Each structure stands twice: as structure tokens, then as C-alpha cells.
PDB file of C-alpha atoms in Angstrom:
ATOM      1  CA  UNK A 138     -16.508 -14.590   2.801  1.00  0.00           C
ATOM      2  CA  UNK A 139     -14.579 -17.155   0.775  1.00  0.00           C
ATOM      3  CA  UNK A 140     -12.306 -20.111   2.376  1.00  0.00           C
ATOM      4  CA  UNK A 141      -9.453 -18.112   0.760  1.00  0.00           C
ATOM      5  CA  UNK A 142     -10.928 -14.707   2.865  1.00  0.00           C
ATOM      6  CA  UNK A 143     -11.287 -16.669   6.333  1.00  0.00           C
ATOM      7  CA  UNK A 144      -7.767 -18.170   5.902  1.00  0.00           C
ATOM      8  CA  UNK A 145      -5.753 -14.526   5.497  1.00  0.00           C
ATOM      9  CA  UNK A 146      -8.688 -12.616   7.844  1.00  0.00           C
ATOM     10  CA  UNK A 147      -6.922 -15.565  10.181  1.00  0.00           C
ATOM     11  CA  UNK A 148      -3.656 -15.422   9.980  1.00  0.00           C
ATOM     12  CA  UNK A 149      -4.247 -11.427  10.268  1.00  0.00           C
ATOM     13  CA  UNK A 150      -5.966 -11.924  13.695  1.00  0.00           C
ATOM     14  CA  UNK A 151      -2.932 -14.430  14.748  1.00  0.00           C
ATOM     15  CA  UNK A 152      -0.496 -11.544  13.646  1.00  0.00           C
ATOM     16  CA  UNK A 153      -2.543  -8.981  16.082  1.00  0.00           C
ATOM     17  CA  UNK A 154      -2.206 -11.512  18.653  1.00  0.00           C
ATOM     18  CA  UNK A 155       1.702 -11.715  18.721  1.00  0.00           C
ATOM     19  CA  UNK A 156       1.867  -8.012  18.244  1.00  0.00           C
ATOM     20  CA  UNK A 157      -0.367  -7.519  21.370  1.00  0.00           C
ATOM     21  CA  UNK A 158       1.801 -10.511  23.136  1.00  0.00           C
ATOM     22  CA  UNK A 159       4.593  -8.524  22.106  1.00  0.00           C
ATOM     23  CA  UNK A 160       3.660  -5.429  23.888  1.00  0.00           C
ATOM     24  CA  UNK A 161       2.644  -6.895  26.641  1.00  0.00           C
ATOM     25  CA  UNK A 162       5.815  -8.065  27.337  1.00  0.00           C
ATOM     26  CA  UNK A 163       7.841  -4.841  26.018  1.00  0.00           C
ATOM     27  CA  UNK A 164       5.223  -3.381  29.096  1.00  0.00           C
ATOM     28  CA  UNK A 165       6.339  -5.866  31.604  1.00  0.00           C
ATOM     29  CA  UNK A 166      10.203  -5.660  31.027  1.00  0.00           C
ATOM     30  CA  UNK A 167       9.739  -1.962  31.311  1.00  0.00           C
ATOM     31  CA  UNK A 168       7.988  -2.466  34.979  1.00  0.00           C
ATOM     32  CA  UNK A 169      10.507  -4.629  35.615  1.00  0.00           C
ATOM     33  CA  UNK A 170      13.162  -2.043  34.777  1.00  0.00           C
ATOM     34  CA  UNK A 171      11.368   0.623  36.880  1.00  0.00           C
ATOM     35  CA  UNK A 172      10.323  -1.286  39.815  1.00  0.00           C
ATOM     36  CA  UNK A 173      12.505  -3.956  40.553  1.00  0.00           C
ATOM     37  CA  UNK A 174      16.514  -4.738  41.057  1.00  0.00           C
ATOM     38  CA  UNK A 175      17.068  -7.957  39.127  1.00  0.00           C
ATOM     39  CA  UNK A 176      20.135  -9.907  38.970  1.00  0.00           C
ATOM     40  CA  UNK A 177      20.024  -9.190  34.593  1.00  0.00           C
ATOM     41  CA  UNK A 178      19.272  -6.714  33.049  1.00  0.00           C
ATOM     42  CA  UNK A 179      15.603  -6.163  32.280  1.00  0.00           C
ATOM     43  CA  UNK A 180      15.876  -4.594  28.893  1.00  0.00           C
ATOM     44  CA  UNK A 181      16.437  -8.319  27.398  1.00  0.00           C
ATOM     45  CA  UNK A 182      12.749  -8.598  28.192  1.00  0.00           C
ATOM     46  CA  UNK A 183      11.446  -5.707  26.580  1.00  0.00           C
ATOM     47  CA  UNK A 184      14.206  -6.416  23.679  1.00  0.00           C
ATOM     48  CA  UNK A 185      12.364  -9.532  23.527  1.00  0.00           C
ATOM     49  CA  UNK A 186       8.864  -7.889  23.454  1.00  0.00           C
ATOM     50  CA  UNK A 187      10.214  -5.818  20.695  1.00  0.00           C
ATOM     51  CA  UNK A 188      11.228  -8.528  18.343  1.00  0.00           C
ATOM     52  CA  UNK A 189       8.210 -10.320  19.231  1.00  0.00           C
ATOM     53  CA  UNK A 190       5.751  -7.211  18.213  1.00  0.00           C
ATOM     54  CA  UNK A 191       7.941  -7.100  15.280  1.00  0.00           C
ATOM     55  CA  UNK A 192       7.264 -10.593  13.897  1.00  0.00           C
ATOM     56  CA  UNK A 193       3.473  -9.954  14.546  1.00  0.00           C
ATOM     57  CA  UNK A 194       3.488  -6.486  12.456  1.00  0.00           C
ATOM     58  CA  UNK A 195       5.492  -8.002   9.520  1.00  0.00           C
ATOM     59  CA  UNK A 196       2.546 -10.811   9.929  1.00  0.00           C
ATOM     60  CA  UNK A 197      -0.227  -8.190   9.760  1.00  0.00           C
ATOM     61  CA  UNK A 198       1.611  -6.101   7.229  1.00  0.00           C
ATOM     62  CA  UNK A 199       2.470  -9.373   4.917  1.00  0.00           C
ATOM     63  CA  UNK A 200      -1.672 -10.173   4.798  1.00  0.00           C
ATOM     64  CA  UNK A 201      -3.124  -7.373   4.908  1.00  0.00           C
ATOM     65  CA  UNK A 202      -1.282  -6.382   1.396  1.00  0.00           C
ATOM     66  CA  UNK A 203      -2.619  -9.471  -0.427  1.00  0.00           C
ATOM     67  CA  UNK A 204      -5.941  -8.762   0.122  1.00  0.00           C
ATOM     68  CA  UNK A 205      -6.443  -6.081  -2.424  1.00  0.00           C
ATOM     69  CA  UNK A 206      -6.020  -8.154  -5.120  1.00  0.00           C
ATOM     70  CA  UNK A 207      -8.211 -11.380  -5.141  1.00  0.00           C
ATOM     71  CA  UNK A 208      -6.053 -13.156  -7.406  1.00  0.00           C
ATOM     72  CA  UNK A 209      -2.884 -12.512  -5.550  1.00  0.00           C
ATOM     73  CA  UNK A 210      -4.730 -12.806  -2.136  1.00  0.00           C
ATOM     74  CA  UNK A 211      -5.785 -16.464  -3.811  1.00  0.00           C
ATOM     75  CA  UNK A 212      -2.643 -17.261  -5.061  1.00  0.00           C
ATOM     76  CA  UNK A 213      -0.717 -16.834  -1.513  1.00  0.00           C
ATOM     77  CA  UNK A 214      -3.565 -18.843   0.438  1.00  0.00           C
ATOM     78  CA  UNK A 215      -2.736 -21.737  -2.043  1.00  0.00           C
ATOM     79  CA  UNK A 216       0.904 -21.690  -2.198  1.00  0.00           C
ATOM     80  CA  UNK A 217       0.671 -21.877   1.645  1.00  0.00           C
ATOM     81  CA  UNK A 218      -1.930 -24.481   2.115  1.00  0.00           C
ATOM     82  CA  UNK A 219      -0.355 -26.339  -1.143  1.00  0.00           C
ATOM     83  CA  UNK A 220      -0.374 -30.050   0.116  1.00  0.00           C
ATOM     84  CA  UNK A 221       2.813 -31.034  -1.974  1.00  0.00           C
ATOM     85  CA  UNK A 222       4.194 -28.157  -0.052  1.00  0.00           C
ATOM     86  CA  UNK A 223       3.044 -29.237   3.114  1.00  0.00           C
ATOM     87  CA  UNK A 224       4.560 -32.617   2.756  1.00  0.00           C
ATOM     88  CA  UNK A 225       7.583 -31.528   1.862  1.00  0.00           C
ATOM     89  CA  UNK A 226       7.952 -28.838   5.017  1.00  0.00           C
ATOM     90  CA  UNK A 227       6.941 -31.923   7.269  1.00  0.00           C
ATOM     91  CA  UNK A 228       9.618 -34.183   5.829  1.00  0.00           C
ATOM     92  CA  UNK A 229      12.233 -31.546   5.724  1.00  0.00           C
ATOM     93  CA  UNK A 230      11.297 -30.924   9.345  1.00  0.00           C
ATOM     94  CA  UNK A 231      11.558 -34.349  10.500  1.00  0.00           C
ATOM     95  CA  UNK A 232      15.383 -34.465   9.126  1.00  0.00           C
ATOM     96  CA  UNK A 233      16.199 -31.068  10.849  1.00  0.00           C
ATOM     97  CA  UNK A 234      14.388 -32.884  13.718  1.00  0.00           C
ATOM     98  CA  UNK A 235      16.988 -36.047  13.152  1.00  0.00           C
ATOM     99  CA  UNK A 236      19.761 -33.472  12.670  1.00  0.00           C
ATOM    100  CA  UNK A 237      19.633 -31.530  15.751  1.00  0.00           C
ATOM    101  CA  UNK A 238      18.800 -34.449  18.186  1.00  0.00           C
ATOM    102  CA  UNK A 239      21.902 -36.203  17.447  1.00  0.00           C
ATOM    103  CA  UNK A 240      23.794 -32.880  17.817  1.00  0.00           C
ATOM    104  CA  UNK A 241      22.251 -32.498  20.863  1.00  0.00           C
ATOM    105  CA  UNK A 242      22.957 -35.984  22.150  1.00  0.00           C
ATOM    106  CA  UNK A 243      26.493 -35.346  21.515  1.00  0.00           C
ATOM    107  CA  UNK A 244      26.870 -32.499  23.629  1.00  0.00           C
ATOM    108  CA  UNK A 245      25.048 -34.032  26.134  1.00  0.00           C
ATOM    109  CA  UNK A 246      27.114 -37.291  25.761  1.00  0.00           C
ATOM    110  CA  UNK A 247      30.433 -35.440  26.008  1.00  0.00           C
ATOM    111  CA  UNK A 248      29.231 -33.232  29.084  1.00  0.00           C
ATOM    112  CA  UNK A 249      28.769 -36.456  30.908  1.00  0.00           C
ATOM    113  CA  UNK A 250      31.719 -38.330  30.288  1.00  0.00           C
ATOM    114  CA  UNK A 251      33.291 -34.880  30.644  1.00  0.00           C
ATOM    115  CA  UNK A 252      32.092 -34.519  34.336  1.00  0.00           C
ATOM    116  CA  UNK A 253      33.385 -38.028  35.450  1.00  0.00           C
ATOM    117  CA  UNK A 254      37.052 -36.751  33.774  1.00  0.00           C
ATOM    118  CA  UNK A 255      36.612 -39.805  30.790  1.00  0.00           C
ATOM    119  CA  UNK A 256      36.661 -36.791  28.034  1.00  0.00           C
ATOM    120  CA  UNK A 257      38.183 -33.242  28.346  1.00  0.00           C
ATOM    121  CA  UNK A 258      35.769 -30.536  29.805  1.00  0.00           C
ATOM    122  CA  UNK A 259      35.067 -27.609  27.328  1.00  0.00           C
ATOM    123  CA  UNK A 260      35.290 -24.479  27.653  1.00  0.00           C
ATOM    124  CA  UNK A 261      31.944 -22.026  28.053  1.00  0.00           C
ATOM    125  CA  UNK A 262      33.102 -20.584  24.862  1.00  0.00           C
ATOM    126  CA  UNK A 263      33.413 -23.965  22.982  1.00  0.00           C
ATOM    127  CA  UNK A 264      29.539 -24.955  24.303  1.00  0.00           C
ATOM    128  CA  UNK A 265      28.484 -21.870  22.700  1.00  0.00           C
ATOM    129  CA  UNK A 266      30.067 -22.259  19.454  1.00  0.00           C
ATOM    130  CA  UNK A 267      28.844 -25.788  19.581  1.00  0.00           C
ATOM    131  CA  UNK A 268      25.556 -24.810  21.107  1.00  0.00           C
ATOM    132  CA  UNK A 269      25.041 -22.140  18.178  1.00  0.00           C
ATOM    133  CA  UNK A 270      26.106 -24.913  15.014  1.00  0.00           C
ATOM    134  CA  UNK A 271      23.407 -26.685  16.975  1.00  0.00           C
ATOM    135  CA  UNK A 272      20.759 -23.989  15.708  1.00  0.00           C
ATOM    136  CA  UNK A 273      22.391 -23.135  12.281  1.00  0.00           C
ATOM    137  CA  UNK A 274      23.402 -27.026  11.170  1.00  0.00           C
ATOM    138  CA  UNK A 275      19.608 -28.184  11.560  1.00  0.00           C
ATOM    139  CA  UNK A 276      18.136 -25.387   9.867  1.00  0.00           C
ATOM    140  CA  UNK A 277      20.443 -25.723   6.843  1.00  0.00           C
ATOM    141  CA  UNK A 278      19.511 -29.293   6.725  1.00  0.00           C
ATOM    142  CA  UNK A 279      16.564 -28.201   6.756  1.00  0.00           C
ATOM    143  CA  UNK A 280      16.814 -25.741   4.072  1.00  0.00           C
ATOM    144  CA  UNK A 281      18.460 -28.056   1.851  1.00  0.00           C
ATOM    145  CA  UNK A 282      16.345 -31.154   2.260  1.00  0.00           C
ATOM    146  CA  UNK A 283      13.286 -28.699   0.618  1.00  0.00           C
ATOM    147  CA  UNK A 284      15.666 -27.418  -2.109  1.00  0.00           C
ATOM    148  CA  UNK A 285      16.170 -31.004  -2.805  1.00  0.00           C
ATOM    149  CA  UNK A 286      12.534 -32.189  -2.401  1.00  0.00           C
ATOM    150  CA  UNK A 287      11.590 -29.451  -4.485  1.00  0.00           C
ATOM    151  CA  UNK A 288      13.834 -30.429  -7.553  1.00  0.00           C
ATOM    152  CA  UNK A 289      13.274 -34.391  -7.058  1.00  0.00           C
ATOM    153  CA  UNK A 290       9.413 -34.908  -6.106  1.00  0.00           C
TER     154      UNK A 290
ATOM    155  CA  UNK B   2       1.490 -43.002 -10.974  1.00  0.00           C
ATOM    156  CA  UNK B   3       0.962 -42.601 -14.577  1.00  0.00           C
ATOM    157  CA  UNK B   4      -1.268 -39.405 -15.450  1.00  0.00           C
ATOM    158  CA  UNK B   5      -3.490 -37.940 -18.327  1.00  0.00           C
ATOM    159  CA  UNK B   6      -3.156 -34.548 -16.845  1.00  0.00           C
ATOM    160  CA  UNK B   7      -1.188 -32.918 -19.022  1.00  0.00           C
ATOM    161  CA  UNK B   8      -3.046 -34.118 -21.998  1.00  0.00           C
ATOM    162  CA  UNK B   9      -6.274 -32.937 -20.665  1.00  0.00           C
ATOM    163  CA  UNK B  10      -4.913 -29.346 -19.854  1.00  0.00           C
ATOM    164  CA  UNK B  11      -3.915 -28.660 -22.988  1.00  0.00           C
ATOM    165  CA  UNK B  12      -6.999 -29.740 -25.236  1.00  0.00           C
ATOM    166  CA  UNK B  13      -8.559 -27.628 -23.062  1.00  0.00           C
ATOM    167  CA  UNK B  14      -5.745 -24.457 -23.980  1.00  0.00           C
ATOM    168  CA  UNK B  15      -5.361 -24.293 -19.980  1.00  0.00           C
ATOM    169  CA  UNK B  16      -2.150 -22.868 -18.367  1.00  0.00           C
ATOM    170  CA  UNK B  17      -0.444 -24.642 -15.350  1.00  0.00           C
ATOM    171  CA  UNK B  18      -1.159 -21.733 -13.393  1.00  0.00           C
ATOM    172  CA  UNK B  19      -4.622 -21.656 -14.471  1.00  0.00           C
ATOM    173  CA  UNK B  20      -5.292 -25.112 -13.266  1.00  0.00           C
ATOM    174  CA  UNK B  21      -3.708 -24.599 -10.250  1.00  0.00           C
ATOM    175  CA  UNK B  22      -5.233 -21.642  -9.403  1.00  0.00           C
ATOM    176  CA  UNK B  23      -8.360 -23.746  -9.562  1.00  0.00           C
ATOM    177  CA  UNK B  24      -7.454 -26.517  -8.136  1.00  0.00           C
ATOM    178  CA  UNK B  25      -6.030 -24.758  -5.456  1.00  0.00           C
ATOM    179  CA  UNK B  26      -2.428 -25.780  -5.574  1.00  0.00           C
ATOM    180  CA  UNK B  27       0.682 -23.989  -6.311  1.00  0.00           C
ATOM    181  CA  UNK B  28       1.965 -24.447  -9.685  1.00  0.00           C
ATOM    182  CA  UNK B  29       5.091 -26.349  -8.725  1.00  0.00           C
ATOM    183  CA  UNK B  30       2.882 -29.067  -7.824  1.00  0.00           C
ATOM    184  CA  UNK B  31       0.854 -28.948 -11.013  1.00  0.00           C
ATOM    185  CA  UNK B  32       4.696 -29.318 -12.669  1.00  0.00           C
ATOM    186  CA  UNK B  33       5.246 -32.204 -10.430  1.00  0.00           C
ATOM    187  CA  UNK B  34       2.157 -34.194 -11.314  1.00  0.00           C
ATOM    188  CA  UNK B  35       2.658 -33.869 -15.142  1.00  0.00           C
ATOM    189  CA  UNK B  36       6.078 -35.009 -14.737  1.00  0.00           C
ATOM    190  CA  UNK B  37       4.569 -37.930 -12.801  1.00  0.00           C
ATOM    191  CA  UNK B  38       6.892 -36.867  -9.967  1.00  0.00           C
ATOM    192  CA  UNK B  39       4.162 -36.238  -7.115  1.00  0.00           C
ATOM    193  CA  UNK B  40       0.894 -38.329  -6.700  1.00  0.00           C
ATOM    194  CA  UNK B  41      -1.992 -36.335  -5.731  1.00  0.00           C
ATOM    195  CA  UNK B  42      -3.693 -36.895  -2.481  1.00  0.00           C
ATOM    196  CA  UNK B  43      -7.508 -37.695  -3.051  1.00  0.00           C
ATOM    197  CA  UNK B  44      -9.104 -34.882  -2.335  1.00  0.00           C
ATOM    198  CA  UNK B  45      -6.681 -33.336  -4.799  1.00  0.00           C
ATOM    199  CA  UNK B  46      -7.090 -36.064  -6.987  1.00  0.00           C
ATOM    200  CA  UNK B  47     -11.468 -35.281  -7.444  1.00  0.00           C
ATOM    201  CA  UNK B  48     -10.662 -31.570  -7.459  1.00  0.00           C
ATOM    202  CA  UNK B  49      -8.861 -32.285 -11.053  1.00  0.00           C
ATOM    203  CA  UNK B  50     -11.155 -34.839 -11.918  1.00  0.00           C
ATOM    204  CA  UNK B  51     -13.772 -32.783 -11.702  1.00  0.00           C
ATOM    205  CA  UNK B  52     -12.367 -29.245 -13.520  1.00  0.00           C
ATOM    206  CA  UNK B  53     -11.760 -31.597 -16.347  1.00  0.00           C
ATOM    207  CA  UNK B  54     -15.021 -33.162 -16.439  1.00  0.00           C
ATOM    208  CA  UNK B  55     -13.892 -36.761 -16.008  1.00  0.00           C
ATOM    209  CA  UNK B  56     -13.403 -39.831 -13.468  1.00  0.00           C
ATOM    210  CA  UNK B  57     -10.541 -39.931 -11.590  1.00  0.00           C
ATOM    211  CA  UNK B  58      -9.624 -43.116 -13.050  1.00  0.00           C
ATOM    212  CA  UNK B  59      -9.533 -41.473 -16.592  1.00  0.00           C
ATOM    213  CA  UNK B  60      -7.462 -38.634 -15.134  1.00  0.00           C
ATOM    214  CA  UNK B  61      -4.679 -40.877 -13.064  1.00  0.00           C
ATOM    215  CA  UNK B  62      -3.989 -44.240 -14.393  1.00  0.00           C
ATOM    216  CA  UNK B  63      -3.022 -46.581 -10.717  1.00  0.00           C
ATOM    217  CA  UNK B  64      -1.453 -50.194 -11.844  1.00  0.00           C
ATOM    218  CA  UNK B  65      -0.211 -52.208  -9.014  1.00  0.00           C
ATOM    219  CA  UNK B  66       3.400 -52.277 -10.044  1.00  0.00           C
ATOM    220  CA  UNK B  67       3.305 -48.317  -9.712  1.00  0.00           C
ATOM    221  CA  UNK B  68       3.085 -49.719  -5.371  1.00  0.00           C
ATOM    222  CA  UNK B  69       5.848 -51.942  -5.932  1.00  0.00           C
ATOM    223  CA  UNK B  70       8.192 -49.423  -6.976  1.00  0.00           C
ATOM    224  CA  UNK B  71       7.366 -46.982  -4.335  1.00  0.00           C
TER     225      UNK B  71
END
């Protein structure tokens, strides 16, 4: 089996492993829907197992169609483990990193003074708005910082 | 860092794609080298060495102003 082989045959086996995670949890929220009187409701967790199944099919379904064809099967194993590519991801990352640590801070910095009456106190609605940029703003640094790596390295 | 790669890719009639394939890059990064853009780790570095047949000093040309500019 080539390097190329082992590396899909891999990242196959990791994709059976988050489907199986994936049902084992759809399997536990349904127990815990049958069984049990929780203060949520129980069908986030099997919601959960379902999205979770569904990241390791598209996983297994994404490798398993590369490996009919050598030279595409080759082509994706090296576009993946390209080390210009790598670099890039990492520094990209460590921005997004940057990003969504000082976004964090913030919040966490305005909570405080917030609870000893210095700033205003927000509103549960506000948090989540702010709590949700806090997810979206970091990835499109992200995003951008390899769009502009891309075109300048 | 100043390179030869180009030059050496196409005496030889080879396509980025085909080098890359070989060398085991993507083809962006074969773009990036030629256009002196990205220097190659050394592992990388041998890889192209080799396909081509030469040193790696014949292949990528280091001077020591290329560190002061970095």
C-alpha cells in the first residue's frame, strides 16, 4: 500500500469513527428521551448525534470516492498534506486565534465591570449577538488571512 | 531565495502539475516557488533536487542578504 493509500485508508477509518461516535450518541439521547425526565429536552442530544454521524459519512463518502482513481486519489493526499498549505492554515489559525481571544476578553471585561455597575449590564439577547460575532468574526479572519496568504506567499 | 526551478522544468518539457504531482505538493506551491514567493522546506527542497537530477545548491541559489530581508 502506498503512503498516499495509508493516508486516505486513514482518514476513512477516522470518518467511521465519528460516524460510530455519532450514533452512539443519537442512541443515548434517545434513552435519555425514553427513560428519563430531564430539565431540556433530550432530542438536542440525539440532534447532536445526528450532525455528528453526518460529518463522519460526508468524511467516508469524500475518501472513499478518490480512491478509484490513483491520480486523483494522489492529487487530494498532496493538496492536503501540501506543506505551503500547512503553513499557511497554521498562520491563518493563529490570527483567528488572536481574533477571537480579544473578542472574548472584551466580553469578559465588560461582564465584570458590568457586575460591579462601572458599565451597563447587557441584555441576554445582546451576549448572544455578541457571543455569535464571536464565532463568525474569527472565522472570517480566518478565511481571509488564507485568501491573502494565498495571493502574497 | 533565488531559484533555478523554473528553468529546469522546462528544459525538461515538465508541467507545474507534473512536478508537483511528483514532488508531492500542490501546484500552487510549485507557482509560489518559481515566483520566488515561498522557500521550500528541506525535505521539499531534496525532493526537487533530486527529480531534476541536481544538488540542491544548483536548484536554489541561498545568499546571505536573501536572511536579511526576511
Amino acid at each position: 500500500m502506498t503512503n498516499q493509500q495509508q493516508y486516505l485508508a486513514q482518514r476513512i477509518r477516522v470518518g467511521w469513527g465519528i460516524l460510530a461516535a455519532g450514533l452512539v450518541i443519537i442512541m443515548v439521547g434517545a434513552a435519555l428521551q425514553m427513560f428519563f425526565t430531564l430539565p431540556f429536552n433530550t432530542r438536542i442530544v440525539s440532534g447532536l448525534g445526528i450532525f455528528i454521524a453526518g460529518v463522519g459519512i460526508a468524511q467516508i463518502v469524500r475518501y472513499r470516492a478518490v480512491l478509484g482513481s490513483q491520480q486523483v486519489a494522489a492529487r487530494v493526499v498532496n493538496e492536503e498534506r501540501d506543506e505551503r498549505g500547512r503553513i499557511i492554515r497554521a498562520r491563518s489559525g493563529n490570527r483567528a486565534f488572536w481574533v477571537s481571544l480579544a473578542m472574548t476578553y472584551f466580553l469578559l471585561m465588560w461582564l465584570s465591570f458590568a457586575s460591579s455597575g462601572s458599565l451597563p449590564e447587557p441584555s441576554t439577547d445582546a451576549i448572544w449577538f455578541y457571543l455569535a460575532a464571536a464565532v463568525i468574526v474569527p472565522f472570517a479572519a480566518y478565511i481571509a488571512s488564507i485568501v491573502y496568504e494565498q495571493k502574497n506567499s | 531565495m533565488e531559484n533555478r526551478l523554473e528553468e529546469y522544468r522546462t528544459k525538461r518539457g515538465f508541467t507545474q502539475q507534473t512536478i508537483a504531482d511528483l514532488a508531492g505538493v500542490s501546484r500552487q506551491t510549485i507557482i509560489s516557488l518559481e515566483r520566488g514567493r515561498y522557500n521550500p522546506s528541506i525535505t521539499l527542497a531534496i525532493r526537487l533536487a533530486r527529480l531534476f537530477g541536481v544538488q540542491v545548491e544548483e536548484l536554489f541559489i541561498y545568499r546571505e542578504e536573501d536572511d536579511q530581508n526576511d
